[in-house]
Coordinates of C-alpha atoms in Angstrom, one line a residue:
M1 CA 178.4 148.9 48.1
T2 CA 177.6 145.6 46.5
I3 CA 179.7 142.5 47.1
E4 CA 179.2 139.6 44.8
A5 CA 179.5 136.1 46.2
V6 CA 182.5 134.1 45.0
R7 CA 181.6 130.5 44.2
Q8 CA 184.2 127.9 45.0
S9 CA 184.3 124.2 44.4
P10 CA 183.8 122.2 47.5
A11 CA 186.9 120.6 48.9
V12 CA 187.2 116.9 48.1
R13 CA 188.4 114.5 50.7
W14 CA 190.4 111.5 49.5
L15 CA 189.7 108.8 52.0
P16 CA 191.5 105.5 52.0
A17 CA 188.1 103.8 52.1
E18 CA 187.2 105.6 48.8
P19 CA 190.4 105.6 46.8
F20 CA 188.6 106.8 43.6
A21 CA 186.6 109.6 45.1
H22 CA 189.0 112.2 43.6
L23 CA 188.1 111.0 40.0
D24 CA 184.6 112.6 40.3
D25 CA 186.3 116.0 41.1
I26 CA 188.7 115.5 38.2
H27 CA 185.8 114.7 35.9
H28 CA 183.8 117.8 36.8
R29 CA 186.8 120.1 36.4
T30 CA 187.7 118.6 33.0
S31 CA 184.1 118.9 31.8
R32 CA 184.0 122.6 32.7
G33 CA 187.3 123.2 30.9
L34 CA 186.2 121.4 27.8
R35 CA 182.9 123.4 27.7
A36 CA 184.9 126.6 28.0
L37 CA 187.3 125.4 25.3
T38 CA 184.3 124.5 23.0
A39 CA 182.7 127.8 23.5
A40 CA 185.9 129.6 22.7
S41 CA 186.4 127.7 19.5
T42 CA 183.0 128.4 17.9
P43 CA 182.5 131.6 15.8
G44 CA 181.9 134.5 18.2
G45 CA 183.1 132.4 21.1
E46 CA 179.6 131.2 21.8
P47 CA 178.3 127.7 22.3
P48 CA 175.9 126.4 19.6
P49 CA 172.2 127.0 20.1
G50 CA 170.0 124.3 21.6
V51 CA 168.7 121.9 18.9
D52 CA 166.3 119.0 18.9
V53 CA 165.9 116.7 15.9
E54 CA 162.8 114.5 15.9
E55 CA 162.2 111.9 13.3
T56 CA 158.6 110.9 12.4
A57 CA 157.4 108.5 9.8
D58 CA 157.1 111.2 7.1
E59 CA 159.5 114.0 8.1
F60 CA 162.3 115.4 10.3
V61 CA 161.3 118.2 12.7
I62 CA 164.2 120.3 13.8
E63 CA 163.8 122.9 16.6
V64 CA 166.6 125.5 17.1
D65 CA 166.6 128.0 20.0
L66 CA 167.1 131.4 18.6
P67 CA 165.7 133.9 21.1
G68 CA 165.6 137.4 19.6
A69 CA 167.2 136.4 16.3
A70 CA 166.7 138.5 13.2
G71 CA 167.3 137.7 9.5
V72 CA 167.1 134.0 9.9
I73 CA 168.0 132.0 6.7
V74 CA 167.7 128.3 6.3
E75 CA 169.8 126.8 3.5
W76 CA 169.5 123.2 2.1
N77 CA 172.4 121.5 0.4
A78 CA 172.1 117.8 -0.4
R79 CA 171.9 116.4 3.2
Y80 CA 172.9 119.4 5.2
L81 CA 170.6 122.1 6.7
V82 CA 172.4 125.3 7.6
V83 CA 170.9 128.0 9.7
H84 CA 172.2 131.6 9.6
G85 CA 171.0 134.5 11.6
R86 CA 172.0 137.3 14.0
I87 CA 170.9 137.9 17.6
P88 CA 171.2 141.7 18.0
E89 CA 172.8 143.3 21.1
R90 CA 170.3 145.0 23.3
A91 CA 170.7 148.6 24.4
H92 CA 171.2 149.0 28.1
T93 CA 170.7 152.1 30.2
G94 CA 172.9 151.0 33.1
P95 CA 175.9 148.9 33.8
L96 CA 175.5 145.1 33.3
R97 CA 176.2 143.1 36.4
R98 CA 175.9 139.8 34.5
H99 CA 175.8 139.2 30.7
T100 CA 175.1 135.6 29.6
R101 CA 172.7 136.2 26.8
R102 CA 174.0 135.2 23.4
T103 CA 174.4 137.9 20.8
G104 CA 176.0 138.2 17.4
P105 CA 176.0 135.9 14.4
V106 CA 174.6 132.4 14.6
H107 CA 175.7 129.6 12.2
Y108 CA 174.6 126.1 12.7
A109 CA 174.8 123.1 10.3
I110 CA 173.2 119.7 10.8
A111 CA 173.5 116.6 8.6
L112 CA 170.2 114.8 8.4
P113 CA 170.3 111.0 8.6
A114 CA 168.2 110.4 5.5
P115 CA 167.4 112.2 2.2
V116 CA 164.6 114.8 2.3
Q117 CA 162.6 116.7 -0.2
G118 CA 164.6 119.9 -0.3
D119 CA 161.9 121.9 -2.2
K120 CA 159.3 121.1 0.4
I121 CA 161.2 122.2 3.5
T122 CA 159.3 124.8 5.6
A123 CA 160.5 126.9 8.5
T124 CA 158.8 129.2 11.1
V125 CA 159.9 131.1 14.1
T126 CA 157.6 131.2 17.1
N127 CA 158.5 132.5 20.6
G128 CA 162.2 132.4 19.7
V129 CA 162.2 128.8 18.5
L130 CA 162.9 128.1 14.8
T131 CA 160.9 125.0 13.7
I132 CA 162.0 123.3 10.5
H133 CA 159.8 120.6 8.8
A134 CA 161.8 118.5 6.3
P135 CA 159.7 115.9 4.6
K136 CA 161.5 112.6 3.9
A137 CA 162.2 111.6 0.3
H138 CA 160.5 108.2 0.0
P139 CA 162.0 106.0 -2.7
G140 CA 159.6 105.0 -5.4
P141 CA 158.3 101.5 -5.7
A142 CA 160.7 98.9 -6.9
V143 CA 160.4 98.1 -10.6
Y144 CA 161.3 94.6 -11.8
I145 CA 161.8 93.8 -15.5
I146 CA 161.1 90.1 -16.0
D147 CA 162.2 88.2 -19.0
A148 CA 159.5 85.6 -19.3
D149 CA 161.6 83.2 -21.3
A150 CA 164.6 83.2 -18.8
S151 CA 163.0 83.3 -15.4
E152 CA 159.6 81.6 -16.1
G153 CA 157.8 84.7 -14.5
Q154 CA 159.4 84.5 -11.1
L155 CA 160.7 87.6 -9.3
P156 CA 164.4 87.8 -8.4

């Protein structure tokens, strides 16, 4: 017979010397509730995947955690990158005692902070991490039209 341990929050003592000690307990309980609410409001009831966005001088490098994902598609629309994929359910031979792995559809959209060259975006998946390289769109050099008679050859 297996008995699982029940985890309980430690009791909080509200001492007159520390009148605001209970606020830490309230903060932790509220944070847990908000995380659960956020997870329940996303498609599939799952939290979004882990994402890092790094900006270099020439490009944005976006890394998305998608362990076991299949059929990953990256779409580009003006300034938004949208990642679609599916993490398949694994077959199990026995009963699951704990199930925290993400499964099902994955949809994640990110707005990039600057324009990029959409036709040069590349994406690879290595060890369950989707890496997207989005080269920045550098504006061309400024072009000045000078009327020699009006401005005496000086730039504005």
